[in-house]
mmCIF file with all atom_site columns, C-alpha atoms in Angstrom:
data_model
loop_
_atom_site.group_PDB
_atom_site.id
_atom_site.type_symbol
_atom_site.label_atom_id
_atom_site.label_alt_id
_atom_site.label_comp_id
_atom_site.label_asym_id
_atom_site.label_entity_id
_atom_site.label_seq_id
_atom_site.pdbx_PDB_ins_code
_atom_site.Cartn_x
_atom_site.Cartn_y
_atom_site.Cartn_z
_atom_site.occupancy
_atom_site.B_iso_or_equiv
_atom_site.pdbx_formal_charge
_atom_site.auth_seq_id
_atom_site.auth_comp_id
_atom_site.auth_asym_id
_atom_site.auth_atom_id
_atom_site.pdbx_PDB_model_num
ATOM 1   C CA . MET A 1 1   ? 139.904 140.915 167.927 1.00 40.00 ? 17  MET A CA 1
ATOM 2   C CA . THR A 1 2   ? 137.957 142.005 164.847 1.00 51.00 ? 18  THR A CA 1
ATOM 3   C CA . ALA A 1 3   ? 137.775 139.333 162.161 1.00 61.00 ? 19  ALA A CA 1
ATOM 4   C CA . ARG A 1 4   ? 139.701 140.104 158.991 1.00 73.00 ? 20  ARG A CA 1
ATOM 5   C CA . GLN A 1 5   ? 137.473 141.208 156.131 1.00 86.00 ? 21  GLN A CA 1
ATOM 6   C CA . PRO A 1 6   ? 138.673 139.625 152.875 1.00 93.00 ? 22  PRO A CA 1
ATOM 7   C CA . LEU A 1 7   ? 139.081 141.882 149.878 1.00 95.00 ? 23  LEU A CA 1
ATOM 8   C CA . ILE A 1 8   ? 136.446 141.623 147.186 1.00 96.00 ? 24  ILE A CA 1
ATOM 9   C CA . ILE A 1 9   ? 137.885 142.071 143.697 1.00 98.00 ? 25  ILE A CA 1
ATOM 10  C CA . GLY A 1 10  ? 135.497 143.051 140.920 1.00 98.00 ? 26  GLY A CA 1
ATOM 11  C CA . VAL A 1 11  ? 136.463 141.439 137.611 1.00 98.00 ? 27  VAL A CA 1
ATOM 12  C CA . THR A 1 12  ? 135.013 143.048 134.509 1.00 97.00 ? 28  THR A CA 1
ATOM 13  C CA . GLY A 1 13  ? 135.652 143.539 130.819 1.00 96.00 ? 29  GLY A CA 1
ATOM 14  C CA . GLY A 1 14  ? 133.879 143.777 127.511 1.00 93.00 ? 30  GLY A CA 1
ATOM 15  C CA . ILE A 1 15  ? 132.151 140.890 125.803 1.00 92.00 ? 31  ILE A CA 1
ATOM 16  C CA . ALA A 1 16  ? 134.452 137.957 124.961 1.00 92.00 ? 32  ALA A CA 1
ATOM 17  C CA . SER A 1 17  ? 137.315 139.367 127.006 1.00 94.00 ? 33  SER A CA 1
ATOM 18  C CA . GLY A 1 18  ? 137.705 136.098 128.916 1.00 93.00 ? 34  GLY A CA 1
ATOM 19  C CA . LYS A 1 19  ? 136.364 137.001 132.350 1.00 95.00 ? 35  LYS A CA 1
ATOM 20  C CA . SER A 1 20  ? 135.380 133.428 133.225 1.00 94.00 ? 36  SER A CA 1
ATOM 21  C CA . THR A 1 21  ? 138.728 132.124 131.983 1.00 94.00 ? 37  THR A CA 1
ATOM 22  C CA . VAL A 1 22  ? 140.484 134.551 134.306 1.00 97.00 ? 38  VAL A CA 1
ATOM 23  C CA . ALA A 1 23  ? 138.241 133.576 137.222 1.00 97.00 ? 39  ALA A CA 1
ATOM 24  C CA . ARG A 1 24  ? 139.082 129.910 136.687 1.00 97.00 ? 40  ARG A CA 1
ATOM 25  C CA . ALA A 1 25  ? 142.774 130.816 136.698 1.00 97.00 ? 41  ALA A CA 1
ATOM 26  C CA . PHE A 1 26  ? 142.334 132.516 140.090 1.00 98.00 ? 42  PHE A CA 1
ATOM 27  C CA . ALA A 1 27  ? 140.491 129.411 141.305 1.00 97.00 ? 43  ALA A CA 1
ATOM 28  C CA . GLN A 1 28  ? 143.749 127.507 140.764 1.00 96.00 ? 44  GLN A CA 1
ATOM 29  C CA . HIS A 1 29  ? 145.114 129.678 143.580 1.00 96.00 ? 45  HIS A CA 1
ATOM 30  C CA . GLY A 1 30  ? 142.219 128.756 145.862 1.00 95.00 ? 46  GLY A CA 1
ATOM 31  C CA . ILE A 1 31  ? 140.166 131.889 145.234 1.00 97.00 ? 47  ILE A CA 1
ATOM 32  C CA . PRO A 1 32  ? 136.340 131.616 145.139 1.00 97.00 ? 48  PRO A CA 1
ATOM 33  C CA . TRP A 1 33  ? 134.208 133.627 142.765 1.00 97.00 ? 49  TRP A CA 1
ATOM 34  C CA . VAL A 1 34  ? 130.628 134.452 141.924 1.00 97.00 ? 50  VAL A CA 1
ATOM 35  C CA . ASP A 1 35  ? 129.532 135.324 138.399 1.00 97.00 ? 51  ASP A CA 1
ATOM 36  C CA . ALA A 1 36  ? 126.883 138.036 137.988 1.00 96.00 ? 52  ALA A CA 1
ATOM 37  C CA . ASP A 1 37  ? 125.738 136.397 134.737 1.00 93.00 ? 53  ASP A CA 1
ATOM 38  C CA . ASP A 1 38  ? 124.915 133.202 136.652 1.00 96.00 ? 54  ASP A CA 1
ATOM 39  C CA . VAL A 1 39  ? 123.010 135.224 139.250 1.00 97.00 ? 55  VAL A CA 1
ATOM 40  C CA . ALA A 1 40  ? 121.223 137.127 136.470 1.00 95.00 ? 56  ALA A CA 1
ATOM 41  C CA . ARG A 1 41  ? 119.909 133.798 135.173 1.00 95.00 ? 57  ARG A CA 1
ATOM 42  C CA . GLU A 1 42  ? 118.847 132.774 138.678 1.00 96.00 ? 58  GLU A CA 1
ATOM 43  C CA . VAL A 1 43  ? 116.672 135.862 139.242 1.00 97.00 ? 59  VAL A CA 1
ATOM 44  C CA . VAL A 1 44  ? 114.663 135.261 136.048 1.00 97.00 ? 60  VAL A CA 1
ATOM 45  C CA . ALA A 1 45  ? 114.184 131.523 136.567 1.00 97.00 ? 61  ALA A CA 1
ATOM 46  C CA . PRO A 1 46  ? 110.628 130.107 136.602 1.00 96.00 ? 62  PRO A CA 1
ATOM 47  C CA . GLY A 1 47  ? 108.893 131.045 139.824 1.00 96.00 ? 63  GLY A CA 1
ATOM 48  C CA . GLU A 1 48  ? 110.983 134.169 140.392 1.00 97.00 ? 64  GLU A CA 1
ATOM 49  C CA . PRO A 1 49  ? 109.133 137.529 140.711 1.00 97.00 ? 65  PRO A CA 1
ATOM 50  C CA . ALA A 1 50  ? 111.317 139.141 138.039 1.00 97.00 ? 66  ALA A CA 1
ATOM 51  C CA . LEU A 1 51  ? 110.201 136.612 135.418 1.00 98.00 ? 67  LEU A CA 1
ATOM 52  C CA . ALA A 1 52  ? 106.571 137.295 136.283 1.00 97.00 ? 68  ALA A CA 1
ATOM 53  C CA . GLU A 1 53  ? 107.115 141.031 135.746 1.00 98.00 ? 69  GLU A CA 1
ATOM 54  C CA . ILE A 1 54  ? 108.837 140.417 132.423 1.00 98.00 ? 70  ILE A CA 1
ATOM 55  C CA . ARG A 1 55  ? 106.001 138.177 131.239 1.00 97.00 ? 71  ARG A CA 1
ATOM 56  C CA . ARG A 1 56  ? 103.403 140.766 132.203 1.00 97.00 ? 72  ARG A CA 1
ATOM 57  C CA . ARG A 1 57  ? 105.197 143.373 130.098 1.00 97.00 ? 73  ARG A CA 1
ATOM 58  C CA . TYR A 1 58  ? 106.067 141.342 126.999 1.00 97.00 ? 74  TYR A CA 1
ATOM 59  C CA . GLY A 1 59  ? 103.724 138.367 127.054 1.00 96.00 ? 75  GLY A CA 1
ATOM 60  C CA . PRO A 1 60  ? 104.494 134.755 126.114 1.00 95.00 ? 76  PRO A CA 1
ATOM 61  C CA . ARG A 1 61  ? 106.768 135.760 123.216 1.00 96.00 ? 77  ARG A CA 1
ATOM 62  C CA . VAL A 1 62  ? 109.675 135.991 125.679 1.00 97.00 ? 78  VAL A CA 1
ATOM 63  C CA . LEU A 1 63  ? 109.116 132.505 127.126 1.00 97.00 ? 79  LEU A CA 1
ATOM 64  C CA . LEU A 1 64  ? 110.295 129.144 125.884 1.00 96.00 ? 80  LEU A CA 1
ATOM 65  C CA . GLU A 1 65  ? 107.922 126.190 125.786 1.00 95.00 ? 81  GLU A CA 1
ATOM 66  C CA . ASP A 1 66  ? 109.195 124.933 129.156 1.00 96.00 ? 82  ASP A CA 1
ATOM 67  C CA . GLY A 1 67  ? 108.444 128.271 130.838 1.00 96.00 ? 83  GLY A CA 1
ATOM 68  C CA . HIS A 1 68  ? 112.020 129.509 131.011 1.00 97.00 ? 84  HIS A CA 1
ATOM 69  C CA . LEU A 1 69  ? 112.957 132.941 129.735 1.00 97.00 ? 85  LEU A CA 1
ATOM 70  C CA . ASP A 1 70  ? 113.820 133.131 126.048 1.00 96.00 ? 86  ASP A CA 1
ATOM 71  C CA . ARG A 1 71  ? 116.910 135.248 126.545 1.00 92.00 ? 87  ARG A CA 1
ATOM 72  C CA . ARG A 1 72  ? 117.499 135.744 122.831 1.00 88.00 ? 88  ARG A CA 1
ATOM 73  C CA . ALA A 1 73  ? 113.973 137.053 122.269 1.00 94.00 ? 89  ALA A CA 1
ATOM 74  C CA . LEU A 1 74  ? 114.275 139.407 125.227 1.00 95.00 ? 90  LEU A CA 1
ATOM 75  C CA . ARG A 1 75  ? 117.697 140.579 124.087 1.00 88.00 ? 91  ARG A CA 1
ATOM 76  C CA . ASP A 1 76  ? 116.283 141.440 120.658 1.00 88.00 ? 92  ASP A CA 1
ATOM 77  C CA . ILE A 1 77  ? 113.615 143.623 122.305 1.00 93.00 ? 93  ILE A CA 1
ATOM 78  C CA . VAL A 1 78  ? 115.828 145.544 124.702 1.00 91.00 ? 94  VAL A CA 1
ATOM 79  C CA . PHE A 1 79  ? 118.832 145.827 122.394 1.00 83.00 ? 95  PHE A CA 1
ATOM 80  C CA . ALA A 1 80  ? 116.716 147.819 119.945 1.00 83.00 ? 96  ALA A CA 1
ATOM 81  C CA . ASP A 1 81  ? 115.043 150.079 122.525 1.00 91.00 ? 97  ASP A CA 1
ATOM 82  C CA . THR A 1 82  ? 116.930 152.007 125.212 1.00 89.00 ? 98  THR A CA 1
ATOM 83  C CA . ALA A 1 83  ? 113.760 152.640 127.239 1.00 95.00 ? 99  ALA A CA 1
ATOM 84  C CA . GLU A 1 84  ? 112.962 148.931 127.354 1.00 95.00 ? 100 GLU A CA 1
ATOM 85  C CA . ARG A 1 85  ? 116.517 148.104 128.361 1.00 92.00 ? 101 ARG A CA 1
ATOM 86  C CA . ARG A 1 86  ? 116.311 150.567 131.227 1.00 93.00 ? 102 ARG A CA 1
ATOM 87  C CA . TRP A 1 87  ? 112.996 149.104 132.347 1.00 96.00 ? 103 TRP A CA 1
ATOM 88  C CA . LEU A 1 88  ? 114.487 145.609 132.347 1.00 96.00 ? 104 LEU A CA 1
ATOM 89  C CA . GLU A 1 89  ? 117.497 146.814 134.317 1.00 93.00 ? 105 GLU A CA 1
ATOM 90  C CA . SER A 1 90  ? 115.178 148.410 136.902 1.00 95.00 ? 106 SER A CA 1
ATOM 91  C CA . VAL A 1 91  ? 113.549 145.010 137.406 1.00 96.00 ? 107 VAL A CA 1
ATOM 92  C CA . THR A 1 92  ? 116.642 142.804 137.448 1.00 96.00 ? 108 THR A CA 1
ATOM 93  C CA . HIS A 1 93  ? 119.594 144.853 138.710 1.00 92.00 ? 109 HIS A CA 1
ATOM 94  C CA . PRO A 1 94  ? 118.400 145.387 142.302 1.00 93.00 ? 110 PRO A CA 1
ATOM 95  C CA . ARG A 1 95  ? 117.628 141.677 142.635 1.00 95.00 ? 111 ARG A CA 1
ATOM 96  C CA . ILE A 1 96  ? 120.967 140.683 141.138 1.00 96.00 ? 112 ILE A CA 1
ATOM 97  C CA . ARG A 1 97  ? 122.805 143.057 143.451 1.00 94.00 ? 113 ARG A CA 1
ATOM 98  C CA . GLN A 1 98  ? 121.031 141.723 146.528 1.00 94.00 ? 114 GLN A CA 1
ATOM 99  C CA . ARG A 1 99  ? 121.842 138.120 145.655 1.00 95.00 ? 115 ARG A CA 1
ATOM 100 C CA . LEU A 1 100 ? 125.451 138.975 144.843 1.00 96.00 ? 116 LEU A CA 1
ATOM 101 C CA . GLY A 1 101 ? 125.725 140.610 148.257 1.00 94.00 ? 117 GLY A CA 1
ATOM 102 C CA . GLU A 1 102 ? 124.531 137.371 149.849 1.00 95.00 ? 118 GLU A CA 1
ATOM 103 C CA . HIS A 1 103 ? 127.234 135.407 148.007 1.00 95.00 ? 119 HIS A CA 1
ATOM 104 C CA . LEU A 1 104 ? 129.922 137.875 149.080 1.00 94.00 ? 120 LEU A CA 1
ATOM 105 C CA . GLU A 1 105 ? 128.773 137.727 152.696 1.00 93.00 ? 121 GLU A CA 1
ATOM 106 C CA . ASP A 1 106 ? 129.107 133.953 152.516 1.00 94.00 ? 122 ASP A CA 1
ATOM 107 C CA . PHE A 1 107 ? 132.696 134.357 151.310 1.00 93.00 ? 123 PHE A CA 1
ATOM 108 C CA . ARG A 1 108 ? 133.393 136.629 154.285 1.00 89.00 ? 124 ARG A CA 1
ATOM 109 C CA . ARG A 1 109 ? 132.020 134.078 156.724 1.00 90.00 ? 125 ARG A CA 1
ATOM 110 C CA . ARG A 1 110 ? 134.324 131.470 155.212 1.00 88.00 ? 126 ARG A CA 1
ATOM 111 C CA . ASP A 1 111 ? 137.376 133.688 155.831 1.00 83.00 ? 127 ASP A CA 1
ATOM 112 C CA . VAL A 1 112 ? 138.797 133.264 152.321 1.00 92.00 ? 128 VAL A CA 1
ATOM 113 C CA . PRO A 1 113 ? 142.045 135.040 151.276 1.00 94.00 ? 129 PRO A CA 1
ATOM 114 C CA . TYR A 1 114 ? 139.977 137.255 148.952 1.00 97.00 ? 130 TYR A CA 1
ATOM 115 C CA . ALA A 1 115 ? 137.116 136.668 146.523 1.00 97.00 ? 131 ALA A CA 1
ATOM 116 C CA . LEU A 1 116 ? 136.052 137.669 143.027 1.00 98.00 ? 132 LEU A CA 1
ATOM 117 C CA . LEU A 1 117 ? 132.823 139.207 141.780 1.00 98.00 ? 133 LEU A CA 1
ATOM 118 C CA . VAL A 1 118 ? 132.832 138.642 138.020 1.00 98.00 ? 134 VAL A CA 1
ATOM 119 C CA . SER A 1 119 ? 130.489 141.019 136.211 1.00 96.00 ? 135 SER A CA 1
ATOM 120 C CA . PRO A 1 120 ? 130.325 142.441 132.676 1.00 93.00 ? 136 PRO A CA 1
ATOM 121 C CA . LEU A 1 121 ? 128.305 145.379 134.081 1.00 92.00 ? 137 LEU A CA 1
ATOM 122 C CA . LEU A 1 122 ? 130.376 146.069 137.185 1.00 95.00 ? 138 LEU A CA 1
ATOM 123 C CA . PHE A 1 123 ? 130.497 149.812 136.539 1.00 95.00 ? 139 PHE A CA 1
ATOM 124 C CA . GLU A 1 124 ? 127.223 150.270 134.654 1.00 90.00 ? 140 GLU A CA 1
ATOM 125 C CA . SER A 1 125 ? 125.066 148.511 137.262 1.00 89.00 ? 141 SER A CA 1
ATOM 126 C CA . GLY A 1 126 ? 126.613 150.039 140.370 1.00 90.00 ? 142 GLY A CA 1
ATOM 127 C CA . GLN A 1 127 ? 127.973 146.656 141.460 1.00 94.00 ? 143 GLN A CA 1
ATOM 128 C CA . TYR A 1 128 ? 131.391 148.299 141.834 1.00 95.00 ? 144 TYR A CA 1
ATOM 129 C CA . GLU A 1 129 ? 130.083 149.565 145.184 1.00 95.00 ? 145 GLU A CA 1
ATOM 130 C CA . LEU A 1 130 ? 130.241 145.953 146.416 1.00 95.00 ? 146 LEU A CA 1
ATOM 131 C CA . VAL A 1 131 ? 133.973 145.565 145.701 1.00 96.00 ? 147 VAL A CA 1
ATOM 132 C CA . ASP A 1 132 ? 137.258 146.914 147.016 1.00 96.00 ? 148 ASP A CA 1
ATOM 133 C CA . ARG A 1 133 ? 139.176 146.928 143.735 1.00 97.00 ? 149 ARG A CA 1
ATOM 134 C CA . ALA A 1 134 ? 138.293 146.649 140.048 1.00 98.00 ? 150 ALA A CA 1
ATOM 135 C CA . LEU A 1 135 ? 140.280 144.357 137.765 1.00 98.00 ? 151 LEU A CA 1
ATOM 136 C CA . VAL A 1 136 ? 139.601 145.016 134.080 1.00 98.00 ? 152 VAL A CA 1
ATOM 137 C CA . ILE A 1 137 ? 140.266 142.241 131.577 1.00 97.00 ? 153 ILE A CA 1
ATOM 138 C CA . ASP A 1 138 ? 141.395 144.031 128.441 1.00 96.00 ? 154 ASP A CA 1
ATOM 139 C CA . VAL A 1 139 ? 141.557 142.797 124.861 1.00 93.00 ? 155 VAL A CA 1
ATOM 140 C CA . PRO A 1 140 ? 141.858 144.667 121.548 1.00 90.00 ? 156 PRO A CA 1
ATOM 141 C CA . GLU A 1 141 ? 138.470 145.466 120.043 1.00 89.00 ? 157 GLU A CA 1
ATOM 142 C CA . SER A 1 142 ? 139.291 143.532 116.870 1.00 90.00 ? 158 SER A CA 1
ATOM 143 C CA . LEU A 1 143 ? 139.815 140.384 118.960 1.00 89.00 ? 159 LEU A CA 1
ATOM 144 C CA . GLN A 1 144 ? 136.563 141.009 120.852 1.00 90.00 ? 160 GLN A CA 1
ATOM 145 C CA . ILE A 1 145 ? 134.665 141.188 117.568 1.00 92.00 ? 161 ILE A CA 1
ATOM 146 C CA . GLU A 1 146 ? 136.306 138.028 116.239 1.00 92.00 ? 162 GLU A CA 1
ATOM 147 C CA . ARG A 1 147 ? 135.603 136.057 119.435 1.00 90.00 ? 163 ARG A CA 1
ATOM 148 C CA . THR A 1 148 ? 132.018 137.329 119.703 1.00 89.00 ? 164 THR A CA 1
ATOM 149 C CA . ALA A 1 149 ? 131.184 136.410 116.120 1.00 90.00 ? 165 ALA A CA 1
ATOM 150 C CA . ARG A 1 150 ? 132.626 132.921 116.563 1.00 91.00 ? 166 ARG A CA 1
ATOM 151 C CA . ARG A 1 151 ? 131.120 132.262 119.990 1.00 88.00 ? 167 ARG A CA 1
ATOM 152 C CA . ASP A 1 152 ? 127.630 133.671 119.411 1.00 84.00 ? 168 ASP A CA 1
ATOM 153 C CA . GLY A 1 153 ? 127.247 132.675 115.766 1.00 86.00 ? 169 GLY A CA 1
ATOM 154 C CA . VAL A 1 154 ? 126.680 136.222 114.528 1.00 85.00 ? 170 VAL A CA 1
ATOM 155 C CA . ASP A 1 155 ? 128.215 138.075 111.608 1.00 88.00 ? 171 ASP A CA 1
ATOM 156 C CA . GLU A 1 156 ? 130.885 140.739 111.969 1.00 90.00 ? 172 GLU A CA 1
ATOM 157 C CA . ALA A 1 157 ? 128.422 143.634 111.739 1.00 90.00 ? 173 ALA A CA 1
ATOM 158 C CA . GLN A 1 158 ? 126.311 142.210 114.572 1.00 86.00 ? 174 GLN A CA 1
ATOM 159 C CA . ALA A 1 159 ? 129.401 141.569 116.669 1.00 88.00 ? 175 ALA A CA 1
ATOM 160 C CA . ARG A 1 160 ? 130.552 145.162 116.122 1.00 90.00 ? 176 ARG A CA 1
ATOM 161 C CA . ALA A 1 161 ? 127.124 146.440 117.183 1.00 86.00 ? 177 ALA A CA 1
ATOM 162 C CA . ILE A 1 162 ? 127.235 144.391 120.390 1.00 85.00 ? 178 ILE A CA 1
ATOM 163 C CA . VAL A 1 163 ? 130.700 145.699 121.250 1.00 89.00 ? 179 VAL A CA 1
ATOM 164 C CA . ALA A 1 164 ? 129.702 149.290 120.407 1.00 87.00 ? 180 ALA A CA 1
ATOM 165 C CA . ALA A 1 165 ? 126.685 149.066 122.747 1.00 85.00 ? 181 ALA A CA 1
ATOM 166 C CA . GLN A 1 166 ? 128.940 148.413 125.748 1.00 90.00 ? 182 GLN A CA 1
ATOM 167 C CA . MET A 1 167 ? 130.937 150.848 127.860 1.00 93.00 ? 183 MET A CA 1
ATOM 168 C CA . PRO A 1 168 ? 133.813 152.224 125.745 1.00 93.00 ? 184 PRO A CA 1
ATOM 169 C CA . ARG A 1 169 ? 137.105 150.455 126.297 1.00 93.00 ? 185 ARG A CA 1
ATOM 170 C CA . ASP A 1 170 ? 138.931 153.658 127.288 1.00 95.00 ? 186 ASP A CA 1
ATOM 171 C CA . GLU A 1 171 ? 136.326 154.511 129.916 1.00 96.00 ? 187 GLU A CA 1
ATOM 172 C CA . ARG A 1 172 ? 136.471 151.015 131.397 1.00 96.00 ? 188 ARG A CA 1
ATOM 173 C CA . LEU A 1 173 ? 140.267 151.170 131.593 1.00 96.00 ? 189 LEU A CA 1
ATOM 174 C CA . SER A 1 174 ? 140.147 154.613 133.222 1.00 97.00 ? 190 SER A CA 1
ATOM 175 C CA . ARG A 1 175 ? 138.144 153.142 136.099 1.00 97.00 ? 191 ARG A CA 1
ATOM 176 C CA . ALA A 1 176 ? 140.393 150.131 136.642 1.00 98.00 ? 192 ALA A CA 1
ATOM 177 C CA . ASP A 1 177 ? 142.576 149.622 139.679 1.00 98.00 ? 193 ASP A CA 1
ATOM 178 C CA . ASP A 1 178 ? 144.308 146.747 137.901 1.00 98.00 ? 194 ASP A CA 1
ATOM 179 C CA . VAL A 1 179 ? 144.437 145.573 134.284 1.00 98.00 ? 195 VAL A CA 1
ATOM 180 C CA . LEU A 1 180 ? 145.047 142.086 132.902 1.00 97.00 ? 196 LEU A CA 1
ATOM 181 C CA . VAL A 1 181 ? 145.657 141.763 129.161 1.00 95.00 ? 197 VAL A CA 1
ATOM 182 C CA . ASN A 1 182 ? 144.116 138.596 127.723 1.00 94.00 ? 198 ASN A CA 1
ATOM 183 C CA . GLU A 1 183 ? 145.082 138.127 124.086 1.00 90.00 ? 199 GLU A CA 1
ATOM 184 C CA . GLY A 1 184 ? 144.946 134.335 124.168 1.00 82.00 ? 200 GLY A CA 1
ATOM 185 C CA . ASP A 1 185 ? 148.437 133.560 125.481 1.00 89.00 ? 201 ASP A CA 1
ATOM 186 C CA . GLU A 1 186 ? 147.723 131.061 128.278 1.00 92.00 ? 202 GLU A CA 1
ATOM 187 C CA . ARG A 1 187 ? 151.194 131.313 129.810 1.00 95.00 ? 203 ARG A CA 1
ATOM 188 C CA . ARG A 1 188 ? 151.069 135.094 129.968 1.00 95.00 ? 204 ARG A CA 1
ATOM 189 C CA . LEU A 1 189 ? 147.586 134.989 131.491 1.00 96.00 ? 205 LEU A CA 1
ATOM 190 C CA . ALA A 1 190 ? 148.730 132.526 134.173 1.00 96.00 ? 206 ALA A CA 1
ATOM 191 C CA . ASP A 1 191 ? 151.740 134.719 135.006 1.00 97.00 ? 207 ASP A CA 1
ATOM 192 C CA . GLN A 1 192 ? 149.568 137.824 135.326 1.00 97.00 ? 208 GLN A CA 1
ATOM 193 C CA . VAL A 1 193 ? 147.090 136.015 137.580 1.00 98.00 ? 209 VAL A CA 1
ATOM 194 C CA . ALA A 1 194 ? 149.905 134.718 139.785 1.00 97.00 ? 210 ALA A CA 1
ATOM 195 C CA . GLU A 1 195 ? 151.303 138.236 140.201 1.00 97.00 ? 211 GLU A CA 1
ATOM 196 C CA . LEU A 1 196 ? 147.880 139.677 140.987 1.00 98.00 ? 212 LEU A CA 1
ATOM 197 C CA . ASP A 1 197 ? 147.286 136.885 143.491 1.00 98.00 ? 213 ASP A CA 1
ATOM 198 C CA . ARG A 1 198 ? 150.465 137.916 145.316 1.00 97.00 ? 214 ARG A CA 1
ATOM 199 C CA . GLN A 1 199 ? 149.382 141.558 145.277 1.00 97.00 ? 215 GLN A CA 1
ATOM 200 C CA . TYR A 1 200 ? 145.878 140.876 146.562 1.00 97.00 ? 216 TYR A CA 1
ATOM 201 C CA . ARG A 1 201 ? 147.122 138.625 149.356 1.00 96.00 ? 217 ARG A CA 1
ATOM 202 C CA . ALA A 1 202 ? 149.625 141.310 150.385 1.00 95.00 ? 218 ALA A CA 1
ATOM 203 C CA . LEU A 1 203 ? 146.908 143.979 150.350 1.00 94.00 ? 219 LEU A CA 1
ATOM 204 C CA . GLY A 1 204 ? 144.850 141.743 152.615 1.00 90.00 ? 220 GLY A CA 1
ATOM 205 C CA . GLY A 1 205 ? 147.740 141.313 155.024 1.00 89.00 ? 221 GLY A CA 1
ATOM 206 C CA . LEU A 1 206 ? 148.361 137.700 154.043 1.00 90.00 ? 222 LEU A CA 1
ATOM 207 C CA . PRO A 1 207 ? 151.591 135.933 153.080 1.00 89.00 ? 223 PRO A CA 1
ATOM 208 C CA . PRO A 1 208 ? 152.002 134.612 149.514 1.00 87.00 ? 224 PRO A CA 1
ATOM 209 C CA . ALA A 1 209 ? 150.364 131.275 148.762 1.00 83.00 ? 225 ALA A CA 1
ATOM 210 C CA . ARG A 1 210 ? 152.680 128.300 148.920 1.00 74.00 ? 226 ARG A CA 1
#
């Protein structure tokens, strides 16, 4: 008999939409997850080939004193220059995708009910090809801007620029298989996650969790 292949659900959304909060809510139902942001940090850690390539291109100005990547300095460079952003993506995205694939294969070996791949760039990076369904976490743009300014310590204009640089909300929603609205109501979020958990288990041929 062929082993059951668990569904992989891609979880995405704009900045400050609450992707990690949603993933932790799914974890309450026993669902494992891997975060592409965590993997993105892994591939540029000291000793990794990607960090060496970045240093060769930009020099020590993008390194902290301890040798780790100065993510803020690098962000300032690539945010202002589309060509530099594309170069950086050509260096990091293939490595991130490969490592994400390794995590997902591990989930499959563990025979989990289903698993989550949490990624802000699920569609932009091609990581959607690794998943079976796309769950978009949606919030009003005004709330995104407010949360981003508060979380990242930037002013409203900077927060608006960060949001504007991402995939438009309407386009992201048009590519969703499922949508979860996260406006800060914890009870509503928990109810939505519980309903999606039932749906994903049913799609995978599994009974509801007890």
